Short mmCIF file of N, CA and C in Angstrom, two decimals:
data_model
loop_
_atom_site.label_atom_id
_atom_site.label_comp_id
_atom_site.label_asym_id
_atom_site.label_seq_id
_atom_site.Cartn_x
_atom_site.Cartn_y
_atom_site.Cartn_z
N UNK U 25 14.65 16.75 10.04
CA UNK U 25 15.51 15.54 9.49
C UNK U 25 15.09 14.50 9.53
N UNK U 26 14.85 13.74 8.45
CA UNK U 26 14.37 12.74 8.44
C UNK U 26 15.30 11.56 8.50
N UNK U 27 15.74 10.60 8.86
CA UNK U 27 16.29 9.64 8.59
C UNK U 27 16.20 8.47 8.40
N UNK U 28 14.77 8.77 7.97
CA UNK U 28 14.04 7.27 7.23
C UNK U 28 14.99 5.59 8.11
N UNK U 29 14.70 5.60 9.48
CA UNK U 29 15.09 4.60 9.92
C UNK U 29 16.86 3.91 9.94
N UNK U 30 17.69 5.07 8.95
CA UNK U 30 19.00 4.41 8.55
C UNK U 30 19.92 4.54 9.64
N UNK U 31 19.80 5.29 10.79
CA UNK U 31 20.62 5.24 12.29
C UNK U 31 20.77 4.10 12.97
N UNK U 32 21.92 4.21 13.85
CA UNK U 32 21.88 3.35 14.85
C UNK U 32 22.31 4.40 16.02
N UNK U 33 22.49 4.06 17.23
CA UNK U 33 22.68 4.88 18.39
C UNK U 33 23.68 5.71 18.56
N UNK U 34 24.76 4.80 17.68
CA UNK U 34 25.73 5.85 17.29
C UNK U 34 26.25 6.78 16.62
N UNK U 35 25.11 6.52 15.44
CA UNK U 35 25.37 7.99 14.44
C UNK U 35 23.98 8.76 15.08
N UNK U 36 23.42 8.35 15.56
CA UNK U 36 22.34 9.82 16.53
C UNK U 36 23.56 10.06 17.22
N UNK U 37 23.87 9.66 18.24
CA UNK U 37 24.58 10.44 19.13
C UNK U 37 25.91 11.12 18.80
N UNK U 38 26.33 10.92 17.38
CA UNK U 38 27.32 11.65 16.98
C UNK U 38 26.56 13.00 16.29
N UNK U 39 25.29 12.63 15.62
CA UNK U 39 24.86 13.98 14.99
C UNK U 39 24.37 14.54 15.84
N UNK U 40 23.32 14.40 16.94
CA UNK U 40 22.79 15.04 17.30
C UNK U 40 22.93 16.75 17.97
N UNK U 41 24.58 16.72 18.29
CA UNK U 41 25.20 17.67 18.84
C UNK U 41 24.78 19.01 17.91
N UNK U 42 25.46 18.05 16.76
CA UNK U 42 25.45 19.14 15.76
C UNK U 42 23.93 19.86 15.06
N UNK U 43 23.58 18.98 14.83
CA UNK U 43 22.00 19.18 14.86
C UNK U 43 21.47 20.30 15.73
N UNK U 44 21.46 20.09 16.81
CA UNK U 44 21.51 21.36 17.81
C UNK U 44 21.90 22.18 17.88
N UNK U 45 23.04 22.96 17.58
CA UNK U 45 23.95 23.70 17.22
C UNK U 45 23.13 24.28 15.73
N UNK U 46 22.67 23.63 15.19
CA UNK U 46 22.21 23.97 13.75
C UNK U 46 21.02 24.55 13.74
N UNK U 47 20.01 23.76 14.67
CA UNK U 47 18.86 24.70 15.15
C UNK U 47 17.71 23.64 14.31
N UNK U 48 17.93 22.43 13.99
CA UNK U 48 17.12 21.31 13.68
C UNK U 48 15.89 21.24 14.70
N UNK U 49 14.77 21.23 14.33
CA UNK U 49 14.01 21.15 14.81
C UNK U 49 13.09 19.78 15.41
N UNK U 50 13.35 18.71 14.26
CA UNK U 50 12.81 17.16 14.45
C UNK U 50 13.72 16.49 14.50
N UNK U 51 13.85 15.20 14.69
CA UNK U 51 14.82 14.29 13.67
C UNK U 51 13.32 13.02 13.82
N UNK U 52 13.20 12.56 12.57
CA UNK U 52 12.20 11.65 12.51
C UNK U 52 12.67 10.46 11.86
N UNK U 53 11.99 9.07 12.58
CA UNK U 53 12.39 8.00 12.58
C UNK U 53 13.45 7.59 12.32
N UNK U 54 14.33 7.70 13.38
CA UNK U 54 15.81 7.79 13.28
C UNK U 54 16.36 6.01 13.36
N UNK U 55 15.59 5.26 14.08
CA UNK U 55 15.79 3.71 13.66
C UNK U 55 15.14 3.20 13.39
N UNK U 56 15.37 2.14 12.81
CA UNK U 56 14.34 0.87 11.85
C UNK U 56 13.31 0.37 13.12
N UNK U 57 11.88 0.60 12.22
CA UNK U 57 10.33 0.01 13.01
C UNK U 57 10.95 -1.15 13.92
N UNK U 58 10.88 -1.34 15.30
CA UNK U 58 10.91 -2.22 15.76
C UNK U 58 12.29 -2.51 16.64
N UNK U 59 13.47 -1.52 15.85
CA UNK U 59 14.95 -1.85 16.51
C UNK U 59 14.78 -0.12 17.66
N UNK U 60 13.60 0.37 18.02
CA UNK U 60 13.81 1.88 18.40
C UNK U 60 14.13 1.42 19.80
N UNK U 61 14.17 0.59 20.76
CA UNK U 61 13.60 0.69 22.04
C UNK U 61 14.79 1.33 22.57
N UNK U 62 16.50 1.54 22.31
CA UNK U 62 17.41 2.37 22.18
C UNK U 62 17.10 3.54 22.37
N UNK U 63 16.54 4.21 21.91
CA UNK U 63 15.54 5.93 22.10
C UNK U 63 15.15 6.00 23.38
N UNK U 64 14.72 4.40 24.32
CA UNK U 64 14.45 5.02 25.56
C UNK U 64 15.70 5.62 26.66
N UNK U 65 16.75 5.13 26.17
CA UNK U 65 18.24 5.33 26.56
C UNK U 65 18.99 7.01 26.36
N UNK U 66 18.28 7.19 25.37
CA UNK U 66 19.16 8.38 24.55
C UNK U 66 18.56 10.22 25.14
N UNK U 67 19.27 10.93 25.54
CA UNK U 67 19.05 12.14 26.06
C UNK U 67 18.32 12.54 24.10
N UNK U 68 17.44 12.70 24.52
CA UNK U 68 16.60 13.60 23.36
C UNK U 68 16.47 15.04 23.24
N UNK U 69 17.67 16.00 22.97
CA UNK U 69 17.60 17.12 23.27
C UNK U 69 16.72 17.81 21.96
N UNK U 70 16.58 17.37 20.80
CA UNK U 70 15.74 17.54 19.56
C UNK U 70 14.67 16.51 20.04
N UNK U 71 13.44 17.07 19.75
CA UNK U 71 12.36 15.94 19.59
C UNK U 71 12.35 14.64 18.80
N UNK U 72 11.97 13.67 18.94
CA UNK U 72 11.95 12.50 17.99
C UNK U 72 10.48 12.23 17.78
N UNK U 73 10.72 12.54 16.13
CA UNK U 73 9.14 11.89 15.50
C UNK U 73 9.25 10.11 15.43
N UNK U 74 7.83 9.34 15.43
CA UNK U 74 7.80 8.00 15.17
C UNK U 74 7.11 8.84 13.68
N UNK U 75 7.67 7.78 12.61
CA UNK U 75 6.86 7.64 11.53
C UNK U 75 6.91 6.04 11.17
N UNK U 76 7.53 5.41 10.63
CA UNK U 76 6.97 3.87 10.24
C UNK U 76 6.52 2.80 11.45
N UNK U 77 7.27 3.72 12.59
CA UNK U 77 6.50 3.08 14.10
C UNK U 77 5.17 3.25 14.48
N UNK U 78 4.80 4.26 13.87
CA UNK U 78 3.13 4.65 14.22
C UNK U 78 2.37 4.29 12.99
N UNK U 79 1.27 3.95 13.01
CA UNK U 79 0.22 4.08 12.19
C UNK U 79 -1.34 4.59 12.22
N UNK U 80 -1.62 4.38 13.58
CA UNK U 80 -2.91 4.81 13.75
C UNK U 80 -2.83 4.48 15.63
N UNK U 81 -3.82 5.17 15.84
CA UNK U 81 -4.14 4.94 17.32
C UNK U 81 -3.78 3.82 18.29
N UNK U 82 -4.01 2.99 17.63
CA UNK U 82 -3.47 1.38 18.41
C UNK U 82 -1.88 1.38 18.46
N UNK U 83 -1.00 2.32 17.90
CA UNK U 83 0.27 2.20 18.23
C UNK U 83 0.93 3.13 19.46
N UNK U 84 0.28 3.86 19.94
CA UNK U 84 0.36 5.08 20.79
C UNK U 84 1.09 4.48 22.04
N UNK U 85 0.96 3.37 22.67
CA UNK U 85 0.89 2.69 23.60
C UNK U 85 2.30 2.12 23.52
N UNK U 86 2.37 1.82 22.67
CA UNK U 86 4.60 1.24 22.47
C UNK U 86 5.55 2.24 21.85
N UNK U 87 4.61 3.31 22.25
CA UNK U 87 5.58 4.47 21.45
C UNK U 87 6.05 5.36 22.77
N UNK U 88 4.99 5.21 23.87
CA UNK U 88 5.64 6.57 25.04
C UNK U 88 7.00 5.88 25.45
N UNK U 89 7.61 6.86 25.69
CA UNK U 89 8.94 6.89 26.27
C UNK U 89 10.21 6.51 25.04
N UNK U 90 9.81 6.13 24.04
CA UNK U 90 10.74 6.31 22.62
C UNK U 90 10.46 7.31 21.71
N UNK U 91 9.21 7.55 22.12
CA UNK U 91 9.69 9.07 20.99
C UNK U 91 8.88 9.98 21.57
N UNK U 92 8.57 11.60 21.26
CA UNK U 92 8.32 12.71 21.71
C UNK U 92 7.11 13.15 20.93
N UNK U 93 7.29 12.88 18.98
CA UNK U 93 5.96 13.22 18.33
C UNK U 93 5.81 11.83 17.78
N UNK U 94 4.24 11.98 17.57
CA UNK U 94 3.93 10.91 16.09
C UNK U 94 4.19 11.46 14.72
N UNK U 95 4.16 10.73 13.87
CA UNK U 95 3.79 11.69 12.69
C UNK U 95 2.50 10.94 12.12
N UNK U 96 1.60 11.45 11.89
CA UNK U 96 0.15 10.87 11.70
C UNK U 96 0.30 11.47 10.00
N UNK U 97 -0.65 9.86 9.29
CA UNK U 97 -0.80 9.97 7.79
C UNK U 97 -2.16 9.43 7.43
N UNK U 98 -2.63 10.33 6.67
CA UNK U 98 -4.15 9.32 6.88
C UNK U 98 -4.28 8.51 6.20
N UNK U 99 -3.32 7.78 4.89
CA UNK U 99 -3.04 6.67 4.10
C UNK U 99 -3.13 5.94 5.22
N UNK U 100 -2.19 6.05 6.34
CA UNK U 100 -2.18 4.88 7.32
C UNK U 100 -2.83 4.78 8.67
N UNK U 101 -3.38 5.68 8.67
CA UNK U 101 -4.58 6.04 9.67
C UNK U 101 -6.42 5.24 8.79
N UNK U 102 -6.34 4.83 7.91
CA UNK U 102 -7.76 4.70 7.40
C UNK U 102 -8.18 5.84 6.89
N UNK U 103 -7.79 6.78 6.71
CA UNK U 103 -8.48 8.35 6.33
C UNK U 103 -8.72 9.36 7.65
N UNK U 104 -9.65 9.91 7.23
CA UNK U 104 -10.10 11.72 7.96
C UNK U 104 -10.42 10.67 9.60
N UNK U 105 -11.03 10.03 9.41
CA UNK U 105 -11.83 9.77 11.18
C UNK U 105 -10.17 9.29 11.83
N UNK U 106 -9.88 7.95 11.43
CA UNK U 106 -8.76 7.43 12.08
C UNK U 106 -7.68 8.24 12.29
N UNK U 107 -7.28 9.42 11.14
CA UNK U 107 -6.48 10.46 11.72
C UNK U 107 -6.46 10.95 12.59
N UNK U 108 -7.83 11.78 12.97
CA UNK U 108 -8.07 12.36 14.21
C UNK U 108 -8.86 11.52 15.50
N UNK U 109 -8.51 9.90 15.44
CA UNK U 109 -8.58 9.29 16.38
C UNK U 109 -7.39 9.45 17.00
N UNK U 110 -6.37 9.20 16.01
CA UNK U 110 -4.87 9.07 16.41
C UNK U 110 -4.44 10.01 17.15
N UNK U 111 -4.85 11.31 16.38
CA UNK U 111 -4.40 12.89 17.14
C UNK U 111 -4.60 12.79 18.40
N UNK U 112 -5.98 12.50 18.64
CA UNK U 112 -6.33 12.55 20.37
C UNK U 112 -5.91 11.65 20.99
N UNK U 113 -5.59 10.74 20.92
CA UNK U 113 -5.30 9.26 20.91
C UNK U 113 -3.62 9.45 21.39
N UNK U 114 -2.89 10.31 20.51
CA UNK U 114 -1.02 11.34 20.59
C UNK U 114 -1.42 11.93 21.80
N UNK U 115 -2.04 13.10 21.67
CA UNK U 115 -2.09 14.30 22.66
C UNK U 115 -2.58 13.56 24.11
N UNK U 116 -3.32 12.61 24.29
CA UNK U 116 -3.38 12.31 25.52
C UNK U 116 -2.72 11.47 26.19
N UNK U 117 -2.15 10.57 25.77
CA UNK U 117 -0.24 10.26 26.24
C UNK U 117 0.69 10.81 26.02
N UNK U 118 -0.06 12.45 25.65
CA UNK U 118 1.91 13.80 25.58
C UNK U 118 2.65 13.51 24.78
N UNK U 119 2.21 12.79 23.56
CA UNK U 119 3.03 13.68 22.31
C UNK U 119 2.35 14.74 21.37
N UNK U 120 3.56 15.10 21.18
CA UNK U 120 2.72 16.07 19.89
C UNK U 120 2.68 15.50 19.00
N UNK U 121 1.96 16.30 17.55
CA UNK U 121 1.69 15.84 16.36
C UNK U 121 2.38 16.58 15.10
N UNK U 122 2.77 15.59 14.59
CA UNK U 122 3.09 15.94 13.08
C UNK U 122 2.13 14.86 12.17
N UNK U 123 1.52 15.69 11.24
CA UNK U 123 0.63 15.53 9.98
C UNK U 123 1.51 15.23 8.80
N UNK U 124 1.90 14.27 8.31
CA UNK U 124 2.80 13.96 6.78
C UNK U 124 2.00 13.23 5.88
N UNK U 125 2.58 12.75 4.77
CA UNK U 125 1.88 12.44 4.05
C UNK U 125 2.63 11.10 3.03
N UNK U 126 1.88 10.52 2.30
CA UNK U 126 2.88 9.94 1.43
C UNK U 126 2.75 10.84 0.09
N UNK U 127 3.39 10.38 -1.07
CA UNK U 127 3.39 10.68 -2.14
C UNK U 127 1.86 10.68 -2.74
N UNK U 128 1.22 11.92 -3.05
CA UNK U 128 -0.69 11.71 -3.09
C UNK U 128 -0.67 12.64 -3.84
N UNK U 129 -1.97 13.26 -4.12
CA UNK U 129 -2.41 13.97 -4.94
C UNK U 129 -2.94 15.23 -4.18
N UNK U 130 -3.51 16.17 -4.29
CA UNK U 130 -3.92 17.41 -3.83
C UNK U 130 -5.06 16.94 -2.95
N UNK U 131 -5.81 16.19 -3.62
CA UNK U 131 -7.35 15.61 -2.93
C UNK U 131 -6.69 14.76 -1.71
N UNK U 132 -5.95 14.23 -1.92
CA UNK U 132 -5.62 13.59 -0.62
C UNK U 132 -5.09 14.04 0.66
N UNK U 133 -4.10 15.28 0.51
CA UNK U 133 -3.93 16.79 1.08
C UNK U 133 -5.11 17.09 1.57
N UNK U 134 -6.12 16.90 0.89
CA UNK U 134 -7.27 18.34 1.61
C UNK U 134 -7.77 18.28 3.44
N UNK U 135 -7.91 16.56 3.53
CA UNK U 135 -8.75 15.97 4.52
C UNK U 135 -7.61 16.53 5.87
N UNK U 136 -6.41 16.49 5.57
CA UNK U 136 -5.23 16.28 6.37
C UNK U 136 -4.97 17.98 6.97
N UNK U 137 -5.71 18.43 6.11
CA UNK U 137 -5.62 20.06 6.15
C UNK U 137 -6.14 20.06 7.91
N UNK U 138 -7.58 19.38 7.94
CA UNK U 138 -8.09 19.77 9.09
C UNK U 138 -7.39 19.14 10.50
N UNK U 139 -6.82 17.83 10.02
CA UNK U 139 -5.92 17.33 11.42
C UNK U 139 -5.02 18.26 11.67
N UNK U 140 -4.35 18.96 10.55
CA UNK U 140 -2.89 19.72 10.89
C UNK U 140 -3.49 20.86 11.73
N UNK U 141 -4.61 21.18 11.99
CA UNK U 141 -5.24 22.38 12.46
C UNK U 141 -4.23 22.27 13.40
N UNK U 142 -4.15 21.23 14.64
CA UNK U 142 -3.65 21.59 15.93
C UNK U 142 -2.08 20.83 15.98
N UNK U 143 -1.84 20.33 15.10
CA UNK U 143 -0.34 19.71 14.67
C UNK U 143 0.78 20.89 15.10
N UNK U 144 1.92 20.25 15.78
CA UNK U 144 2.94 21.37 15.61
C UNK U 144 4.09 21.40 14.42
N UNK U 145 4.10 20.25 14.03
CA UNK U 145 4.67 19.80 12.61
C UNK U 145 3.71 19.71 11.28
N UNK U 146 3.80 20.03 10.41
CA UNK U 146 3.22 19.72 9.37
C UNK U 146 3.96 19.68 8.27
N UNK U 147 3.99 18.62 6.98
CA UNK U 147 4.12 17.89 6.03
C UNK U 147 3.83 17.57 4.75
N UNK U 148 2.98 18.61 4.12
CA UNK U 148 2.01 17.92 3.11
C UNK U 148 2.12 18.37 1.58
N UNK U 149 3.73 17.86 1.50
CA UNK U 149 4.07 17.94 0.30
C UNK U 149 4.51 17.01 -0.68
N UNK U 150 3.50 15.79 -0.98
CA UNK U 150 3.43 14.68 -1.50
C UNK U 150 2.95 15.22 -2.75
N UNK U 151 2.19 16.53 -3.27
CA UNK U 151 1.29 16.43 -4.68
C UNK U 151 3.00 17.24 -5.46
N UNK U 152 4.03 17.30 -4.49
CA UNK U 152 4.82 18.05 -4.86
C UNK U 152 5.73 16.75 -6.02
N UNK U 153 5.83 16.04 -5.26
CA UNK U 153 6.49 14.95 -5.86
C UNK U 153 6.05 14.04 -7.12
N UNK U 154 4.70 14.47 -7.64
CA UNK U 154 4.49 13.80 -8.30
C UNK U 154 4.51 14.51 -9.86
N UNK U 155 4.35 13.91 -10.94
CA UNK U 155 4.94 14.50 -12.51
C UNK U 155 3.24 15.45 -12.80
N UNK U 156 2.29 14.93 -12.43
CA UNK U 156 1.10 15.78 -12.70
C UNK U 156 0.15 15.42 -11.71
N UNK U 157 -0.49 16.61 -11.12
CA UNK U 157 -1.02 16.67 -9.94
C UNK U 157 -2.46 16.80 -10.36
N UNK U 158 -3.66 16.99 -9.72
CA UNK U 158 -5.06 16.95 -9.83
C UNK U 158 -5.18 18.41 -10.28
N UNK U 159 -6.34 18.63 -11.13
CA UNK U 159 -6.38 19.90 -11.32
C UNK U 159 -6.95 21.05 -10.53
N UNK U 160 -6.60 22.32 -10.04
CA UNK U 160 -6.84 23.05 -8.90
C UNK U 160 -6.43 22.12 -7.45
N UNK U 161 -5.14 22.54 -7.91
CA UNK U 161 -4.28 21.56 -6.53
C UNK U 161 -4.37 22.54 -5.92
N UNK U 162 -3.97 21.91 -4.85
CA UNK U 162 -3.58 22.84 -3.11
C UNK U 162 -2.30 24.06 -3.94
N UNK U 163 -2.92 25.14 -3.04
CA UNK U 163 -1.68 26.38 -3.18
C UNK U 163 -0.71 26.01 -2.60
N UNK U 164 0.49 25.92 -3.48
CA UNK U 164 2.05 25.98 -2.60
C UNK U 164 2.92 27.14 -3.43
N UNK U 165 3.78 28.02 -2.09
CA UNK U 165 4.72 28.49 -2.40
C UNK U 165 5.66 28.31 -1.90
N UNK U 166 6.82 28.35 -2.07
CA UNK U 166 8.54 27.76 -1.60
C UNK U 166 7.72 26.92 -0.40
N UNK U 167 7.90 27.49 0.38
CA UNK U 167 7.83 26.19 2.07
C UNK U 167 6.31 26.47 2.45
N UNK U 168 5.24 27.12 1.88
CA UNK U 168 4.01 27.06 2.17
C UNK U 168 3.25 26.68 1.32
N UNK U 169 2.14 25.93 2.35
CA UNK U 169 1.17 25.24 1.43
C UNK U 169 0.05 25.80 2.05
N UNK U 170 -0.85 26.10 1.40
CA UNK U 170 -2.10 26.73 1.69
C UNK U 170 -3.60 26.01 1.23
N UNK U 171 -4.57 26.55 2.34
CA UNK U 171 -5.53 24.95 2.40
C UNK U 171 -6.29 25.04 1.20
N UNK U 172 -6.66 23.85 0.64
CA UNK U 172 -7.24 23.88 -0.69
C UNK U 172 -8.57 24.52 -0.91
N UNK U 173 -8.55 25.06 -2.44
CA UNK U 173 -9.77 25.68 -2.67
C UNK U 173 -11.52 24.95 -2.61
N UNK U 174 -12.28 25.69 -3.09
CA UNK U 174 -13.58 25.05 -2.68
C UNK U 174 -13.93 24.21 -4.22
N UNK U 175 -13.09 24.55 -5.11
CA UNK U 175 -12.97 23.97 -6.06
C UNK U 175 -12.60 22.40 -6.20
N UNK U 176 -11.33 21.84 -5.41
CA UNK U 176 -11.02 21.01 -5.13
C UNK U 176 -11.30 19.65 -4.16
N UNK U 177 -11.89 20.18 -3.16
CA UNK U 177 -12.72 19.19 -2.39
C UNK U 177 -14.23 19.74 -1.59
N UNK U 178 -15.12 20.64 -2.32
CA UNK U 178 -15.77 20.75 -2.56
C UNK U 178 -16.22 21.84 -1.69
#
């Protein structure tokens, strides 16, 4: 469930029990960036993921105790090298990793597959939100995203 920064602690507490019953696996960015200190004091029976609150490896220290997972997006980390550094820093700090994306073409998703190999959660659906993707797009069938073919990324 991606709350996109729209909740406060009351909404979180009212909904999280139902989400546990429904089998929700992750709650993404429930509180607005910069207003997430309250997460330290709430029971997190479902892992809570930082998205807007996480940018790159330098963000990790400020999220300890508030979040369980960080959403790594290559657009925010500056590319593949920054994303790999962010994933390493997050794991060293005890976070699980999610690899996500912005609205992007299949070519932008290709390097994210490398980071996603050890991620607990993966959301690389950006190309589905485009009216037209690149030629030779990454194969997507239902909720399954397959690695890019050689013709897309070499």
